[in-house]
């Protein structure tokens, strides 16, 4: 960042001393006011629950223009990456800052491929869960447990450890998600196959059985690879901020990513894809398109606590570019599978059309986000609804680890420790119990 010519001057109505604060400019997006010295100079904190106006860090990885509906990974528009690259090229870009040439792509792919197996002991963690455990409960446990197996790469301050931990996490997430799925359906785990692509290998570990050859569908493989690209990173969202804060204590990368998995599970965040599909099922069960009006009425009724899942975003006040690409992928996959008349897809498009013409949504700049269509295409691929957020976590792992490594790689980073506005009891003395 570079200091900008103008400064911010804080003045106080109670006659307190004015305070001058530096303003910094990034390469894109809003300038920032540096308040790091504010407490020392004024004895006051800033107050911003939900971080509506707070930049928690500087980063060079992902940039979102919420008004334009633009998403860049290291400067490349998501639309170009989703059509011209595959997920592992995108991983290389997010981790190292550049798209790989053919030689680098080959060696990076080989490196990831050679780390897709997990320690055989991992399967015994799964046995502790009920068969109907939610896959995100299993993933939160398994990802954290990885730290028990890789003592040679848990020193987050060692760049070599950081790099091998990143490769291990990117490589093993598909294996773990597939194991979580196989456990819930009572089928044997399938080992990774090194001759398959990253997405093809995931499909194989998910849907193959030891009883017969499994053929990876190129259409589903490409669709899944694109889903991974669209979910790979997204600035300082809740789970990425969780990973940064958790990692700032110097804990190992596996534990920090497990914290990200736990945060992503929430329905306001990555859990929205599962919630959006269940919402469509509920509307369909209630009567389908004819019941959309009634549902929208419920959403507008504040007391109903019903939200249009897959709609709205803290940053996008325009159409989420990923939702557009996801809708296109939906059309392609459903068309290829002869499901172009899929009632749920038609219901989703009807719901979107009605919402985008309704003043309630228009006035609040609520548009479909990445989660609105992702469930429909994952369902068409055969992924069960409870696994949608685990697939999101699989794809977001590269973003989490790239952001974590960027923070730890900055020699000035400090442990994150926010303060508070205290509104509890002032100091008082404990009375003997007889007098309480
Ligand atoms: C992801 O941050 C990221 O980048 C996240 C993500 C990523 O890639 O990491 O993009 C992934 O999490 C996408 C978001 C998935 N969540 C959902 O689809 C759940 C439904 N959406 C909402 O919960 C909400 O839109 C949020 C949480 C996404 C954003 O919430 P904000 O920014 O805190 O906005 P808000 O709740 O203050 O909403 C502003 C107004 C409110 O109404 P009023 O109080 O002004 O009357 O809009 C309303 C909200 O009630 N509103 C909605 C709504 N979202 C917001 N009303 C109905 N349905 C919705 N979905």
Short mmCIF file of C-alpha atoms and ligand atoms in Angstrom, two decimals:
data_model
loop_
_atom_site.label_atom_id
_atom_site.label_comp_id
_atom_site.label_asym_id
_atom_site.label_seq_id
_atom_site.Cartn_x
_atom_site.Cartn_y
_atom_site.Cartn_z
CA UNK A 1 0.00 0.00 0.00
CA UNK A 2 1.14 3.57 -0.45
CA UNK A 3 0.41 6.67 1.65
CA UNK A 4 -2.02 8.99 -0.12
CA UNK A 5 -1.58 12.81 -0.14
CA UNK A 6 -4.75 13.37 1.90
CA UNK A 7 -5.05 12.56 5.60
CA UNK A 8 -8.06 12.09 7.88
CA UNK A 9 -8.43 14.54 10.76
CA UNK A 10 -10.55 13.46 13.69
CA UNK A 11 -11.98 16.30 15.76
CA UNK A 12 -13.91 15.93 19.03
CA UNK A 13 -16.97 17.99 20.02
CA UNK A 14 -15.77 17.88 23.66
CA UNK A 15 -12.74 19.99 22.71
CA UNK A 16 -10.31 17.05 22.73
CA UNK A 17 -7.10 17.29 20.70
CA UNK A 18 -7.59 16.71 16.92
CA UNK A 19 -5.99 13.54 15.65
CA UNK A 20 -4.48 13.15 12.18
CA UNK A 21 -4.71 9.68 10.64
CA UNK A 22 -2.85 8.51 7.50
CA UNK A 23 -4.88 7.34 4.49
CA UNK A 24 -3.51 4.57 2.29
CA UNK A 25 -4.37 3.67 -1.29
CA UNK A 26 -4.46 0.15 -2.71
CA UNK A 27 -4.25 -0.74 -6.40
CA UNK A 28 -8.06 -1.20 -6.57
CA UNK A 29 -10.99 -0.44 -4.29
CA UNK A 30 -11.58 1.95 -1.36
CA UNK A 31 -8.72 3.76 0.41
CA UNK A 32 -8.22 2.94 4.10
CA UNK A 33 -7.76 5.13 7.17
CA UNK A 34 -4.97 3.74 9.35
CA UNK A 35 -6.33 3.75 12.92
CA UNK A 36 -3.61 1.61 14.48
CA UNK A 37 -2.42 4.53 16.65
CA UNK A 38 -5.94 5.74 17.52
CA UNK A 39 -6.14 4.09 20.96
CA UNK A 40 -2.66 5.29 21.95
CA UNK A 41 -3.53 8.84 20.83
CA UNK A 42 -7.15 9.07 22.05
CA UNK A 43 -7.75 6.25 24.56
CA UNK A 44 -10.70 5.26 22.35
CA UNK A 45 -11.48 2.25 20.13
CA UNK A 46 -13.39 2.24 16.87
CA UNK A 47 -16.64 0.27 16.91
CA UNK A 48 -17.61 -1.92 13.92
CA UNK A 49 -19.34 -5.23 14.82
CA UNK A 50 -19.71 -7.32 11.64
CA UNK A 51 -16.77 -5.33 10.17
CA UNK A 52 -19.08 -3.39 7.84
CA UNK A 53 -16.42 -0.68 7.31
CA UNK A 54 -13.21 -2.38 8.44
CA UNK A 55 -10.26 -3.66 6.41
CA UNK A 56 -8.65 -6.33 8.58
CA UNK A 57 -5.53 -6.73 6.45
CA UNK A 58 -3.86 -5.88 3.17
CA UNK A 59 -3.98 -8.59 0.51
CA UNK A 60 -2.99 -9.12 -3.12
CA UNK A 61 -4.99 -12.28 -3.74
CA UNK A 62 -8.66 -11.56 -4.56
CA UNK A 63 -10.58 -8.39 -5.32
CA UNK A 64 -14.37 -7.94 -5.47
CA UNK A 65 -16.12 -4.90 -6.91
CA UNK A 66 -19.54 -5.31 -5.29
CA UNK A 67 -21.20 -2.54 -7.30
CA UNK A 68 -20.00 -3.84 -10.66
CA UNK A 69 -20.40 -7.51 -9.71
CA UNK A 70 -16.75 -8.16 -10.55
CA UNK A 71 -14.47 -10.85 -9.05
CA UNK A 72 -10.71 -11.03 -9.78
CA UNK A 73 -8.28 -13.74 -8.62
CA UNK A 74 -4.80 -12.12 -8.74
CA UNK A 75 -6.25 -9.68 -11.32
CA UNK A 76 -7.85 -12.25 -13.63
CA UNK A 77 -11.68 -12.00 -14.04
CA UNK A 78 -13.48 -15.10 -12.75
CA UNK A 79 -15.32 -15.43 -16.09
CA UNK A 80 -11.99 -15.90 -17.94
CA UNK A 81 -10.55 -18.32 -15.38
CA UNK A 82 -13.75 -20.42 -15.33
CA UNK A 83 -13.66 -20.83 -19.12
CA UNK A 84 -9.91 -20.88 -19.93
CA UNK A 85 -8.31 -22.61 -16.92
CA UNK A 86 -8.80 -25.61 -14.68
CA UNK A 87 -8.92 -25.73 -10.88
CA UNK A 88 -5.28 -26.71 -10.35
CA UNK A 89 -4.10 -23.83 -12.55
CA UNK A 90 -6.31 -21.59 -10.40
CA UNK A 91 -4.76 -23.09 -7.24
CA UNK A 92 -1.29 -22.31 -8.60
CA UNK A 93 -2.43 -18.75 -9.36
CA UNK A 94 -3.90 -18.18 -5.89
CA UNK A 95 -0.92 -19.72 -4.07
CA UNK A 96 1.98 -18.29 -6.09
CA UNK A 97 0.43 -15.23 -7.80
CA UNK A 98 0.79 -16.39 -11.42
CA UNK A 99 -0.89 -18.87 -13.78
CA UNK A 100 1.52 -21.76 -14.48
CA UNK A 101 3.12 -22.39 -17.87
CA UNK A 102 2.80 -25.96 -19.17
CA UNK A 103 5.95 -27.15 -17.34
CA UNK A 104 4.90 -25.65 -14.01
CA UNK A 105 1.35 -26.97 -14.46
CA UNK A 106 2.65 -30.50 -15.03
CA UNK A 107 4.89 -30.44 -11.95
CA UNK A 108 2.25 -28.79 -9.72
CA UNK A 109 -0.36 -31.35 -10.83
CA UNK A 110 2.07 -34.20 -10.10
CA UNK A 111 2.88 -32.75 -6.67
CA UNK A 112 -0.81 -32.51 -5.72
CA UNK A 113 -1.60 -35.93 -7.19
CA UNK A 114 1.14 -37.54 -5.10
CA UNK A 115 -0.40 -36.22 -1.88
CA UNK A 116 -4.03 -37.32 -2.38
CA UNK A 117 -3.86 -40.36 -0.09
CA UNK A 118 -4.50 -39.93 3.63
CA UNK A 119 -2.89 -41.90 6.46
CA UNK A 120 -4.72 -45.24 6.88
CA UNK A 121 -5.38 -44.31 10.52
CA UNK A 122 -7.76 -41.54 9.34
CA UNK A 123 -10.51 -44.10 8.63
CA UNK A 124 -10.71 -44.92 12.36
CA UNK A 125 -11.78 -41.32 13.13
CA UNK A 126 -14.84 -41.83 10.93
CA UNK A 127 -15.91 -44.93 12.88
CA UNK A 128 -16.57 -42.71 15.90
CA UNK A 129 -19.37 -40.87 14.06
CA UNK A 130 -22.96 -42.07 13.63
CA UNK A 131 -23.64 -43.05 10.01
CA UNK A 132 -26.11 -40.16 9.75
CA UNK A 133 -23.59 -37.56 10.99
CA UNK A 134 -23.63 -34.35 8.95
CA UNK A 135 -20.63 -34.40 6.55
CA UNK A 136 -19.51 -30.98 7.87
CA UNK A 137 -19.33 -32.39 11.41
CA UNK A 138 -17.11 -35.15 10.04
CA UNK A 139 -14.99 -32.71 7.98
CA UNK A 140 -14.44 -30.36 10.93
CA UNK A 141 -13.02 -33.36 12.83
CA UNK A 142 -11.00 -34.91 10.01
CA UNK A 143 -9.30 -31.69 8.86
CA UNK A 144 -8.20 -30.82 12.40
CA UNK A 145 -7.02 -34.41 12.88
CA UNK A 146 -4.64 -34.09 9.89
CA UNK A 147 -2.33 -32.07 12.17
CA UNK A 148 -1.73 -35.29 14.14
CA UNK A 149 -0.04 -36.88 11.14
CA UNK A 150 2.18 -34.17 9.71
CA UNK A 151 4.51 -32.98 12.45
CA UNK A 152 7.02 -32.32 9.67
CA UNK A 153 4.91 -29.46 8.32
CA UNK A 154 3.19 -27.77 11.24
CA UNK A 155 5.67 -24.94 11.83
CA UNK A 156 3.66 -22.20 10.14
CA UNK A 157 6.65 -19.84 10.30
CA UNK A 158 8.75 -22.14 8.11
CA UNK A 159 8.02 -21.31 4.42
CA UNK A 160 8.78 -24.90 3.37
CA UNK A 161 6.31 -26.24 5.95
CA UNK A 162 3.72 -23.71 4.76
CA UNK A 163 4.10 -24.86 1.17
CA UNK A 164 3.92 -28.61 1.84
CA UNK A 165 0.96 -28.12 4.21
CA UNK A 166 -0.82 -26.17 1.43
CA UNK A 167 -0.23 -28.96 -1.08
CA UNK A 168 -1.31 -31.64 1.41
CA UNK A 169 -4.53 -29.80 2.27
CA UNK A 170 -5.48 -29.12 -1.37
CA UNK A 171 -4.66 -32.71 -2.30
CA UNK A 172 -6.40 -34.45 0.60
CA UNK A 173 -9.67 -32.52 0.87
CA UNK A 174 -11.34 -34.46 -2.01
CA UNK A 175 -10.25 -37.74 -0.42
CA UNK A 176 -11.65 -36.73 2.98
CA UNK A 177 -14.95 -35.40 1.55
CA UNK A 178 -15.43 -38.62 -0.44
CA UNK A 179 -14.64 -40.67 2.70
CA UNK A 180 -17.22 -38.66 4.68
CA UNK A 181 -19.78 -39.44 1.96
CA UNK A 182 -18.91 -43.16 1.65
CA UNK A 183 -19.15 -43.51 5.45
CA UNK A 184 -22.69 -42.11 5.48
CA UNK A 185 -23.86 -44.48 2.74
CA UNK A 186 -22.05 -47.50 4.21
CA UNK A 187 -19.89 -48.10 1.13
CA UNK A 188 -16.15 -48.89 1.17
CA UNK A 189 -13.75 -45.96 0.69
CA UNK A 190 -12.23 -45.66 -2.78
CA UNK A 191 -8.53 -44.82 -2.97
CA UNK A 192 -7.43 -41.90 -5.19
CA UNK A 193 -6.33 -42.82 -8.73
CA UNK A 194 -3.27 -40.94 -9.97
CA UNK A 195 -4.25 -41.20 -13.63
CA UNK A 196 -7.40 -39.09 -13.10
CA UNK A 197 -7.79 -35.30 -13.02
CA UNK A 198 -8.44 -33.52 -9.72
CA UNK A 199 -12.20 -33.33 -10.37
CA UNK A 200 -12.30 -36.74 -12.07
CA UNK A 201 -10.56 -38.30 -9.07
CA UNK A 202 -13.15 -36.76 -6.73
CA UNK A 203 -16.01 -38.17 -8.83
CA UNK A 204 -14.32 -41.57 -8.81
CA UNK A 205 -13.77 -41.59 -5.02
CA UNK A 206 -17.39 -40.48 -4.55
CA UNK A 207 -19.27 -42.76 -6.94
CA UNK A 208 -17.04 -45.73 -7.86
CA UNK A 209 -17.33 -49.03 -5.98
CA UNK A 210 -14.85 -51.94 -5.90
CA UNK A 211 -17.42 -54.02 -7.81
CA UNK A 212 -17.09 -52.49 -11.27
CA UNK A 213 -15.15 -50.05 -13.44
CA UNK A 214 -16.33 -46.42 -12.99
CA UNK A 215 -16.20 -44.15 -16.03
CA UNK A 216 -15.74 -40.46 -15.28
CA UNK A 217 -18.19 -38.37 -17.34
CA UNK A 218 -16.21 -35.54 -19.02
CA UNK A 219 -19.25 -33.25 -18.71
CA UNK A 220 -19.58 -33.77 -14.96
CA UNK A 221 -15.78 -33.59 -14.56
CA UNK A 222 -15.67 -30.18 -16.32
CA UNK A 223 -18.72 -28.91 -14.41
CA UNK A 224 -17.26 -29.93 -11.06
CA UNK A 225 -13.87 -28.41 -11.93
CA UNK A 226 -15.66 -25.13 -12.72
CA UNK A 227 -17.62 -25.31 -9.43
CA UNK A 228 -14.27 -25.64 -7.63
CA UNK A 229 -12.87 -22.58 -9.48
CA UNK A 230 -15.94 -20.45 -8.62
CA UNK A 231 -15.64 -21.28 -4.90
CA UNK A 232 -11.83 -21.03 -4.59
CA UNK A 233 -11.44 -17.67 -2.85
CA UNK A 234 -13.43 -14.55 -1.98
CA UNK A 235 -11.48 -11.82 -0.11
CA UNK A 236 -11.97 -11.62 3.68
CA UNK A 237 -15.29 -13.49 4.01
CA UNK A 238 -16.28 -14.95 7.39
CA UNK A 239 -14.43 -18.27 7.04
CA UNK A 240 -11.29 -16.71 5.55
CA UNK A 241 -11.21 -14.14 8.35
CA UNK A 242 -11.63 -17.05 10.79
CA UNK A 243 -8.64 -18.85 9.27
CA UNK A 244 -6.52 -15.67 9.44
CA UNK A 245 -7.47 -14.96 13.06
CA UNK A 246 -6.96 -18.60 14.08
CA UNK A 247 -3.63 -18.82 12.21
CA UNK A 248 -2.41 -15.54 13.75
CA UNK A 249 -1.79 -17.38 17.02
CA UNK A 250 0.86 -19.46 15.22
CA UNK A 251 -1.22 -22.65 15.34
CA UNK A 252 -0.61 -25.24 12.65
CA UNK A 253 -2.26 -24.79 9.21
CA UNK A 254 -4.47 -27.89 9.57
CA UNK A 255 -6.04 -26.51 12.77
CA UNK A 256 -6.54 -23.08 11.15
CA UNK A 257 -8.25 -24.61 8.09
CA UNK A 258 -10.44 -26.75 10.38
CA UNK A 259 -11.64 -23.48 11.96
CA UNK A 260 -12.52 -22.25 8.46
CA UNK A 261 -14.51 -25.44 7.79
CA UNK A 262 -16.46 -24.92 11.01
CA UNK A 263 -17.29 -21.30 10.13
CA UNK A 264 -18.24 -22.08 6.51
CA UNK A 265 -20.89 -24.54 7.79
CA UNK A 266 -23.21 -21.70 8.88
CA UNK A 267 -26.37 -21.14 6.75
CA UNK A 268 -25.54 -17.43 6.39
CA UNK A 269 -22.27 -18.47 4.70
CA UNK A 270 -21.30 -21.70 2.95
CA UNK A 271 -24.24 -23.61 4.42
CA UNK A 272 -26.53 -21.50 2.22
CA UNK A 273 -26.21 -23.86 -0.76
CA UNK A 274 -27.74 -26.70 1.26
CA UNK A 275 -30.33 -24.30 2.74
CA UNK A 276 -31.18 -22.91 -0.73
CA UNK A 277 -31.88 -26.36 -2.15
CA UNK A 278 -33.98 -27.34 0.86
CA UNK A 279 -35.90 -24.07 0.39
CA UNK A 280 -36.62 -25.02 -3.25
CA UNK A 281 -37.72 -28.50 -2.15
CA UNK A 282 -40.10 -26.95 0.41
CA UNK A 283 -41.64 -24.60 -2.19
CA UNK A 284 -41.96 -27.51 -4.64
CA UNK A 285 -43.62 -29.71 -2.00
CA UNK A 286 -46.03 -26.85 -1.13
CA UNK A 287 -47.12 -26.58 -4.77
CA UNK A 288 -44.22 -25.26 -6.86
CA UNK A 289 -44.23 -22.05 -8.94
CA UNK A 290 -47.78 -21.13 -7.83
CA UNK A 291 -46.57 -20.97 -4.23
CA UNK A 292 -43.68 -18.55 -4.89
CA UNK A 293 -45.86 -15.51 -4.10
CA UNK A 294 -46.78 -16.93 -0.72
CA UNK A 295 -43.15 -17.72 0.03
CA UNK A 296 -41.98 -14.23 -0.94
CA UNK A 297 -44.66 -12.79 1.36
CA UNK A 298 -43.20 -14.84 4.23
CA UNK A 299 -39.69 -13.57 3.42
CA UNK A 300 -40.89 -9.96 3.59
CA UNK A 301 -42.53 -10.58 6.96
CA UNK A 302 -39.71 -9.77 9.41
CA UNK A 303 -41.30 -11.94 12.11
CA UNK A 304 -41.15 -15.02 9.91
CA UNK A 305 -37.35 -15.13 10.09
CA UNK A 306 -37.53 -16.67 6.59
CA UNK A 307 -34.82 -15.58 4.18
CA UNK A 308 -34.49 -16.20 0.46
CA UNK A 309 -31.46 -18.49 0.77
CA UNK A 310 -28.86 -18.03 -1.96
CA UNK A 311 -29.82 -14.36 -2.26
CA UNK A 312 -28.07 -11.26 -0.93
CA UNK A 313 -24.43 -10.56 -0.13
CA UNK A 314 -22.41 -8.29 2.14
CA UNK A 315 -20.27 -7.08 -0.75
CA UNK A 316 -22.16 -7.75 -4.01
CA UNK A 317 -24.88 -5.12 -4.50
CA UNK A 318 -25.19 -6.43 -8.04
CA UNK A 319 -25.43 -9.90 -9.55
CA UNK A 320 -22.75 -12.23 -8.10
CA UNK A 321 -20.69 -13.12 -11.22
CA UNK A 322 -20.31 -16.65 -9.87
CA UNK A 323 -24.10 -17.08 -9.78
CA UNK A 324 -24.27 -16.24 -13.50
CA UNK A 325 -21.56 -18.80 -14.31
CA UNK A 326 -23.23 -21.33 -12.01
CA UNK A 327 -26.54 -20.87 -13.80
CA UNK A 328 -24.79 -21.46 -17.14
CA UNK A 329 -23.14 -24.59 -15.75
CA UNK A 330 -26.56 -25.71 -14.52
CA UNK A 331 -28.01 -25.36 -18.02
CA UNK A 332 -25.06 -27.24 -19.57
CA UNK A 333 -25.13 -30.16 -17.11
CA UNK A 334 -28.92 -30.51 -17.08
CA UNK A 335 -28.93 -30.33 -20.90
CA UNK A 336 -26.22 -32.99 -21.20
CA UNK A 337 -28.12 -35.22 -18.78
CA UNK A 338 -31.44 -34.68 -20.59
CA UNK A 339 -32.82 -32.90 -17.49
CA UNK A 340 -33.37 -29.48 -19.10
CA UNK A 341 -36.94 -29.60 -17.77
CA UNK A 342 -35.72 -30.25 -14.24
CA UNK A 343 -38.59 -28.82 -12.13
CA UNK A 344 -36.26 -27.52 -9.41
CA UNK A 345 -34.15 -25.56 -11.92
CA UNK A 346 -37.27 -24.10 -13.48
CA UNK A 347 -38.57 -23.24 -10.01
CA UNK A 348 -35.25 -21.53 -9.14
CA UNK A 349 -35.33 -19.45 -12.33
CA UNK A 350 -38.97 -18.48 -11.72
CA UNK A 351 -38.16 -17.53 -8.11
CA UNK A 352 -35.16 -15.47 -9.23
CA UNK A 353 -37.24 -13.65 -11.89
CA UNK A 354 -40.02 -12.78 -9.41
CA UNK A 355 -37.55 -11.66 -6.73
CA UNK A 356 -35.56 -9.46 -9.13
CA UNK A 357 -38.76 -7.63 -10.07
CA UNK A 358 -39.91 -7.19 -6.46
CA UNK A 359 -39.27 -3.83 -4.80
CA UNK A 360 -38.27 -5.51 -1.50
CA UNK A 361 -35.28 -7.18 -3.14
CA UNK A 362 -34.53 -4.41 -5.64
CA UNK A 363 -34.46 -1.70 -2.93
CA UNK A 364 -32.12 -3.82 -0.81
CA UNK A 365 -29.94 -4.73 -3.82
CA UNK A 366 -30.46 -8.42 -3.17
CA UNK A 367 -29.33 -10.64 -6.06
CA UNK A 368 -28.60 -14.36 -6.39
CA UNK A 369 -25.20 -15.29 -4.93
CA UNK A 370 -22.92 -18.25 -5.59
CA UNK A 371 -25.12 -20.52 -3.44
CA UNK A 372 -28.38 -20.04 -5.34
CA UNK A 373 -27.67 -22.37 -8.27
CA UNK A 374 -24.74 -24.41 -6.97
CA UNK A 375 -27.03 -26.87 -5.19
CA UNK A 376 -29.03 -27.62 -8.32
CA UNK A 377 -25.96 -28.46 -10.38
CA UNK A 378 -24.38 -30.49 -7.56
CA UNK A 379 -27.65 -32.44 -7.19
CA UNK A 380 -27.65 -33.08 -10.96
CA UNK A 381 -24.09 -34.43 -10.64
CA UNK A 382 -25.39 -36.80 -7.95
CA UNK A 383 -23.90 -35.09 -4.90
CA UNK A 384 -26.31 -35.43 -1.94
CA UNK A 385 -27.61 -32.17 -0.41
CA UNK A 386 -25.87 -32.51 2.99
CA UNK A 387 -22.52 -32.77 1.16
CA UNK A 388 -22.86 -29.41 -0.72
CA UNK A 389 -21.07 -27.35 1.92
CA UNK A 390 -18.30 -29.95 2.23
CA UNK A 391 -17.73 -29.52 -1.53
CA UNK A 392 -17.60 -25.75 -0.95
CA UNK A 393 -14.99 -26.35 1.80
CA UNK A 394 -13.00 -28.61 -0.55
CA UNK A 395 -12.81 -25.81 -3.12
CA UNK A 396 -12.26 -22.95 -0.63
CA UNK A 397 -9.30 -24.69 1.03
CA UNK A 398 -6.88 -23.22 -1.55
CA UNK A 399 -8.19 -19.70 -0.82
CA UNK A 400 -7.98 -20.20 2.93
CA UNK A 401 -4.40 -21.50 2.78
CA UNK A 402 -3.28 -18.83 0.27
CA UNK A 403 -4.67 -16.10 2.56
CA UNK A 404 -3.16 -17.72 5.67
CA UNK A 405 0.24 -18.03 4.01
CA UNK A 406 0.04 -14.40 2.80
CA UNK A 407 -0.56 -13.26 6.39
CA UNK A 408 2.15 -15.43 7.95
CA UNK A 409 4.55 -14.46 5.16
CA UNK A 410 4.25 -10.79 6.24
CA UNK A 411 7.00 -10.22 8.84
CA UNK A 412 4.84 -7.49 10.50
CA UNK A 413 1.83 -9.72 11.21
CA UNK A 414 0.56 -9.81 14.79
CA UNK A 415 -1.84 -12.03 16.68
CA UNK A 416 -5.38 -10.72 16.10
CA UNK A 417 -6.95 -9.45 19.31
CA UNK A 418 -10.01 -7.14 18.88
CA UNK A 419 -11.21 -5.00 21.82
CA UNK A 420 -14.83 -4.23 22.89
CA UNK A 421 -17.32 -1.66 24.11
CA UNK A 422 -17.94 -2.97 27.64
CA UNK A 423 -21.52 -2.60 28.92
CA UNK A 424 -21.47 -5.06 31.84
CA UNK A 425 -21.36 -4.48 35.64
CA UNK A 426 -18.86 -2.07 37.12
CA UNK A 427 -16.56 -3.56 39.80
CA UNK A 428 -18.43 -4.94 42.85
CA UNK A 429 -17.55 -7.18 45.84
CA UNK A 430 -18.61 -10.78 46.32
CA UNK A 431 -21.08 -11.12 49.24
CA UNK A 432 -21.16 -14.23 51.45
CA UNK A 433 -23.82 -16.59 50.10
CA UNK A 434 -26.14 -15.90 53.06
CA UNK A 435 -26.28 -12.24 51.97
CA UNK A 436 -26.83 -12.85 48.18
C1 LIG B 1 -21.55 -16.77 0.95
O1 LIG B 1 -18.73 -12.98 2.31
C2 LIG B 1 -18.59 -13.73 1.29
O2 LIG B 1 -17.86 -13.44 0.36
C3 LIG B 1 -19.38 -15.03 1.36
C4 LIG B 1 -19.35 -15.90 0.12
C5 LIG B 1 -17.96 -16.45 -0.15
O3 LIG B 1 -17.69 -16.79 -1.31
O4 LIG B 1 -17.18 -16.61 0.84
O5 LIG B 1 -19.79 -15.16 -1.01
C6 LIG B 1 -20.26 -17.12 0.29
O6 LIG B 1 -21.65 -16.90 2.13
C7 LIG B 1 -22.66 -16.18 0.13
C8 LIG B 1 -23.88 -15.76 1.00
C9 LIG B 1 -24.69 -17.03 1.28
N1 LIG B 1 -25.78 -16.72 2.28
C10 LIG B 1 -27.05 -16.73 1.92
O7 LIG B 1 -27.45 -16.87 0.75
C11 LIG B 1 -28.01 -16.60 3.08
C12 LIG B 1 -29.06 -15.55 2.75
N2 LIG B 1 -28.42 -14.22 2.69
C13 LIG B 1 -28.46 -13.40 3.88
O8 LIG B 1 -28.33 -14.11 5.07
C14 LIG B 1 -27.59 -12.15 3.74
O9 LIG B 1 -27.84 -11.63 2.49
C15 LIG B 1 -26.08 -12.24 3.94
C16 LIG B 1 -25.73 -12.88 5.23
C17 LIG B 1 -25.46 -13.01 2.82
C18 LIG B 1 -25.55 -10.81 3.92
O10 LIG B 1 -26.08 -10.18 5.02
P1 LIG B 1 -25.73 -8.66 5.39
O11 LIG B 1 -24.70 -8.10 4.47
O12 LIG B 1 -25.46 -8.58 6.86
O13 LIG B 1 -27.03 -7.90 5.02
P2 LIG B 1 -28.25 -7.70 5.98
O14 LIG B 1 -28.56 -9.01 6.67
O15 LIG B 1 -27.98 -6.51 6.82
O16 LIG B 1 -29.41 -7.43 4.93
C19 LIG B 1 -29.75 -6.12 4.55
C20 LIG B 1 -31.27 -6.17 4.38
C21 LIG B 1 -32.00 -6.63 5.65
O17 LIG B 1 -33.31 -6.10 5.57
P3 LIG B 1 -33.65 -4.71 6.39
O18 LIG B 1 -33.20 -4.94 7.83
O19 LIG B 1 -32.85 -3.63 5.69
O20 LIG B 1 -35.13 -4.54 6.25
O21 LIG B 1 -31.61 -7.17 3.38
C22 LIG B 1 -32.37 -8.21 3.99
C23 LIG B 1 -32.13 -8.13 5.47
O22 LIG B 1 -33.24 -8.67 6.19
N3 LIG B 1 -31.86 -9.46 3.44
C24 LIG B 1 -32.61 -10.46 3.04
C25 LIG B 1 -31.73 -11.43 2.54
N4 LIG B 1 -30.48 -10.99 2.67
C26 LIG B 1 -30.56 -9.77 3.23
N5 LIG B 1 -33.96 -10.63 3.03
C27 LIG B 1 -34.41 -11.80 2.54
N6 LIG B 1 -33.61 -12.79 2.03
C28 LIG B 1 -32.28 -12.63 2.03
N7 LIG B 1 -31.51 -13.58 1.54
#
